[in-house]
XYZ file of N, CA and C in Angstrom:
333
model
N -63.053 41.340 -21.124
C -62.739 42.179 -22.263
C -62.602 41.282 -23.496
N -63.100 41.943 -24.580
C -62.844 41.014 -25.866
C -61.499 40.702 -26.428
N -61.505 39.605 -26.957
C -60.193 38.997 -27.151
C -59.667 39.953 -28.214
N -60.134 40.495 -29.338
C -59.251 41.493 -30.567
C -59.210 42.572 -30.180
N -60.370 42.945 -29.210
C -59.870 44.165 -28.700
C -58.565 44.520 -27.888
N -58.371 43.262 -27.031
C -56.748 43.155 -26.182
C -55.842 42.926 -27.239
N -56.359 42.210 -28.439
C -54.743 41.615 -29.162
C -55.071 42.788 -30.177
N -55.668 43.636 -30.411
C -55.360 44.927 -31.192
C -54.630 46.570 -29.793
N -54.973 45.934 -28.807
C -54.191 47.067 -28.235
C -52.706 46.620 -27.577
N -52.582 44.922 -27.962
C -51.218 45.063 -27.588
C -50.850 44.929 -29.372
N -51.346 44.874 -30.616
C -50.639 44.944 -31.492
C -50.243 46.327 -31.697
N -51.131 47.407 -31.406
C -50.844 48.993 -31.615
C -49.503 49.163 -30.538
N -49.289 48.753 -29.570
C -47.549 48.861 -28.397
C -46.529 48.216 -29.339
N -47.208 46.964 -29.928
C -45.934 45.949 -30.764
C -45.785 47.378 -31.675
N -46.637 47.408 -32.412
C -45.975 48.393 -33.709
C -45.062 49.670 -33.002
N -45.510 50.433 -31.897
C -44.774 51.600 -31.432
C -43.417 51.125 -30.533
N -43.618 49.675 -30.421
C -42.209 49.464 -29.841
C -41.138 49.330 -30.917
N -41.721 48.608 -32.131
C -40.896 48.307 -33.341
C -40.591 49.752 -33.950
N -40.901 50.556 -33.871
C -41.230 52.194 -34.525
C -39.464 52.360 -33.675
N -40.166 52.515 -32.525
C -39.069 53.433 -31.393
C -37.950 52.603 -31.442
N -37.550 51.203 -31.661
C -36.412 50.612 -32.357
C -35.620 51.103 -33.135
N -36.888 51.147 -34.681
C -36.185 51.637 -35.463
C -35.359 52.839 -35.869
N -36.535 53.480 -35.034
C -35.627 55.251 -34.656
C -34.574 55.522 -33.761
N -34.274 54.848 -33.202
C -33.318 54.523 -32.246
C -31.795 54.296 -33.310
N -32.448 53.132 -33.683
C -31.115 52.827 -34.620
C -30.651 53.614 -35.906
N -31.459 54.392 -36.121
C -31.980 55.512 -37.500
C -30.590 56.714 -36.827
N -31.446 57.211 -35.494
C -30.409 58.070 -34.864
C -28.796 57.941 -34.473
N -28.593 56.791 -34.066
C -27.555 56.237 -33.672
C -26.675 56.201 -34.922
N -27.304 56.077 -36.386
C -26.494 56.064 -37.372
C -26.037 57.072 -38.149
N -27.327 58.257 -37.575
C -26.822 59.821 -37.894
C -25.785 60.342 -37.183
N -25.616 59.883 -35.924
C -24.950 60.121 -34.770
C -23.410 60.010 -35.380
N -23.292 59.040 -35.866
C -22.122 58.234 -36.552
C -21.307 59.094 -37.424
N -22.564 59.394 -38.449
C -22.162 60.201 -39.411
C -22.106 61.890 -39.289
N -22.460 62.386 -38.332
C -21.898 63.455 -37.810
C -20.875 63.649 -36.818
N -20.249 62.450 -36.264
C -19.162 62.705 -35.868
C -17.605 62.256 -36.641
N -17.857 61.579 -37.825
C -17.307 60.926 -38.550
C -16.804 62.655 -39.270
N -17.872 63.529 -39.316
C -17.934 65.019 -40.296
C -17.306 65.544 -39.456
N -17.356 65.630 -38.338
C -16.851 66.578 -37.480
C -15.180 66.628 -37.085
N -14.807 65.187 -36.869
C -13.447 64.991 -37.260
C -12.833 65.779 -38.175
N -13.269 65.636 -39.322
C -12.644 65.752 -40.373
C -12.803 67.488 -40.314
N -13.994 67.797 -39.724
C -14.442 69.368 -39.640
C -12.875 70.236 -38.597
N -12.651 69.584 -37.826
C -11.866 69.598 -36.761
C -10.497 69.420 -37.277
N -10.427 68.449 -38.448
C -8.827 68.271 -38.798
C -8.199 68.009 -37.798
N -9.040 66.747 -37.311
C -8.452 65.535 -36.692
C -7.740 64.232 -37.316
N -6.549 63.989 -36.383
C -6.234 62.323 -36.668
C -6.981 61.585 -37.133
N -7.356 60.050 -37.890
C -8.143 59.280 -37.718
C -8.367 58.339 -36.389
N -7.392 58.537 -35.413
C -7.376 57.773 -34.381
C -8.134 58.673 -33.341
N -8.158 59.847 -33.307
C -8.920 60.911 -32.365
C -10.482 60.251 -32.223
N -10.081 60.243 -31.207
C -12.113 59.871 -30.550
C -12.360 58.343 -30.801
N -11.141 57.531 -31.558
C -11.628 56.215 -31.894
C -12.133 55.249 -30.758
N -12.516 55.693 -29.838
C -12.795 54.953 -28.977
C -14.499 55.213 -28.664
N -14.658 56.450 -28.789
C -16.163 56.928 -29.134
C -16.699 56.439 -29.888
N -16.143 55.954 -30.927
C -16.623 55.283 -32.428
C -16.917 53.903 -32.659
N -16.122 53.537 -31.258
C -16.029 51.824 -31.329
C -17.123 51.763 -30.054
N -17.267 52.750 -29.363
C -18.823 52.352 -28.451
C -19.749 52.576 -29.426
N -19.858 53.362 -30.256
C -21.560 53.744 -30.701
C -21.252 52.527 -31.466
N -20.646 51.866 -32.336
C -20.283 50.771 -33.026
C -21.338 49.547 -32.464
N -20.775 49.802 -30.912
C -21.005 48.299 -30.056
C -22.693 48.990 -29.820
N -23.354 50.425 -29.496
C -24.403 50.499 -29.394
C -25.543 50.383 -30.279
N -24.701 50.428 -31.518
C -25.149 49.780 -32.898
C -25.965 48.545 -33.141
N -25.335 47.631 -32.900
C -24.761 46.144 -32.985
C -25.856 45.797 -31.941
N -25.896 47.020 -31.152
C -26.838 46.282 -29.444
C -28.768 46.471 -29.968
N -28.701 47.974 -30.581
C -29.808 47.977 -31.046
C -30.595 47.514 -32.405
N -29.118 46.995 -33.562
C -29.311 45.697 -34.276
C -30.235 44.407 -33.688
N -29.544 44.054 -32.555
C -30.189 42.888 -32.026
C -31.034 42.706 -30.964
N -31.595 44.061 -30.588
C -32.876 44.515 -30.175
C -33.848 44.361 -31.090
N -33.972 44.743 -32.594
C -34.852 44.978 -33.772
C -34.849 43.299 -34.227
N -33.901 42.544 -34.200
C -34.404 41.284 -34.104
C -34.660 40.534 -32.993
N -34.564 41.048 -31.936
C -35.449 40.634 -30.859
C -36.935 40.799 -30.665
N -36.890 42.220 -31.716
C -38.529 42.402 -31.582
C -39.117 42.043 -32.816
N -38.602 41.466 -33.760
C -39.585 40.745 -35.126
C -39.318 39.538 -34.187
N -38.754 38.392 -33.527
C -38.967 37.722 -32.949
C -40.582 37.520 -32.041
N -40.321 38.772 -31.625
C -42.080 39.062 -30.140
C -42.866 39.127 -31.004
N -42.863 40.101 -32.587
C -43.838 40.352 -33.601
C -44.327 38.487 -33.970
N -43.416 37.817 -34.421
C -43.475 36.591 -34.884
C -44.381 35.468 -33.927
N -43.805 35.751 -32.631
C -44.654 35.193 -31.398
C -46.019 35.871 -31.261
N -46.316 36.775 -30.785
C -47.416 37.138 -30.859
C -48.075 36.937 -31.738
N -48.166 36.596 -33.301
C -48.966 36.359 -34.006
C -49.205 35.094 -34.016
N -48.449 34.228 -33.556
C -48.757 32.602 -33.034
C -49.717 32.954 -31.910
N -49.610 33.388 -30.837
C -50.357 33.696 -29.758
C -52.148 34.169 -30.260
N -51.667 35.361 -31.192
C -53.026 35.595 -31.663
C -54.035 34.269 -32.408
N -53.316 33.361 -32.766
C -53.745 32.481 -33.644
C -54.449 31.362 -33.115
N -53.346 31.263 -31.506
C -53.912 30.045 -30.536
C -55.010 30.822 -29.751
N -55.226 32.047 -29.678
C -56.401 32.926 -28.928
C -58.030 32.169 -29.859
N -57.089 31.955 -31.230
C -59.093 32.161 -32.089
C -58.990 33.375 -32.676
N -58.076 34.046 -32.769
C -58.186 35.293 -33.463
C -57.704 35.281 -34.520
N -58.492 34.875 -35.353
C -57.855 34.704 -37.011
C -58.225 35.368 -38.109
N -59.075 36.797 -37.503
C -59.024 38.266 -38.824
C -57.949 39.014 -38.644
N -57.732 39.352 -39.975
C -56.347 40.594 -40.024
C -57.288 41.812 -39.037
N -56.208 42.223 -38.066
C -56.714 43.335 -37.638
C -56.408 44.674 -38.276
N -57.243 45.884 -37.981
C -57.444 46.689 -38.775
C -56.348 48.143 -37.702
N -55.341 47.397 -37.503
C -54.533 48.357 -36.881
C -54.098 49.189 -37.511
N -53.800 49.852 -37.268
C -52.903 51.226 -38.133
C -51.291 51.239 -37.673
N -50.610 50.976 -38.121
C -49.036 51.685 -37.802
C -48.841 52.695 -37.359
N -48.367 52.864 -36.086
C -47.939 54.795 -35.849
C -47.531 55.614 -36.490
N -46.176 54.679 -37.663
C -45.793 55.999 -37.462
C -46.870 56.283 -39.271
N -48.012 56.024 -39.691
C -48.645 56.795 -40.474
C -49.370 57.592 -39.744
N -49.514 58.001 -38.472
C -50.184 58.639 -38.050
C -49.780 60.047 -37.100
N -50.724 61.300 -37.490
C -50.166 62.233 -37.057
C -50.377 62.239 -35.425
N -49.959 63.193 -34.641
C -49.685 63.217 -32.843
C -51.201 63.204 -32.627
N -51.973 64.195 -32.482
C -53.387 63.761 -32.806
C -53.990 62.742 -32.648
N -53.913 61.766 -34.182
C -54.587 60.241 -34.051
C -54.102 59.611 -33.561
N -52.767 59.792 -33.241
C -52.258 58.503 -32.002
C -52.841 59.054 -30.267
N -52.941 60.066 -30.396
C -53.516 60.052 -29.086
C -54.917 59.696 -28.597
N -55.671 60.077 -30.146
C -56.935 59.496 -29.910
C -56.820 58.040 -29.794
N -56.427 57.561 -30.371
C -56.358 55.725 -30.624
C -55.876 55.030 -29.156
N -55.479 55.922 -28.610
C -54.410 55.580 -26.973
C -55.656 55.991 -26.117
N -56.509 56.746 -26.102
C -57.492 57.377 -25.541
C -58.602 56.157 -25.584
N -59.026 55.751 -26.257
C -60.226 54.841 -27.317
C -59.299 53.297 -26.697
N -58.284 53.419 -26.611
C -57.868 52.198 -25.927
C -57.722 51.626 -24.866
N -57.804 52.664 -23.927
C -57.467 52.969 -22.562
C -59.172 52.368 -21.861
């Protein structure tokens, strides 16, 4: 198999792993802020649930250093691509510009 063709179908996983990171941590921070509302919705203590608050805190913090774990793999892999001989910008697309549709075609076409 050709070499850009493999390092463009593991760059299209890098980008959807970095995607699903970021949404991860996107959610986790809405999460936050609707229970932060809800307290207060509730006319609760500030100490009520503080223990709920100090896990998503720590699940925070966990998927913080997941997202620099993965610009780390992003950072490596492009060394990798470099020691392959593969030295054109590839013409990947980012997921998330793309609607359900073209990502399935592109997963299809890759396969």
């Amino acid at each position: 198999m050709e070499k850009a063709f493999v390092a463009r179908k593991v760059a299209s996983k890098l980008f959807e792993t970095e995607a699903a990171v970021d949404g991860a941590l996107a959610e986790a921070a809405e999460l936050m802020s609707v229970m932060l509302a809800a307290r207060k919705d509730v006319n609760t203590s500030l100490v009520f649930a503080d223990d709920c608050q100090v896990k998503l805190m720590e699940a925070m913090k966990a998927l913080s250093e997941a997202r620099t774990a993965m610009v780390g793999v992003h950072n490596e892999l492009n060394e990798a691509k470099l020691r392959l001989g593969i030295r054109t910008t590839m013409d990947v697309i980012k997921p998330s510009l793309l609607t359900e549709g073209e990502k399935a075609a592109l997963l299809r076409d890759a396969s």
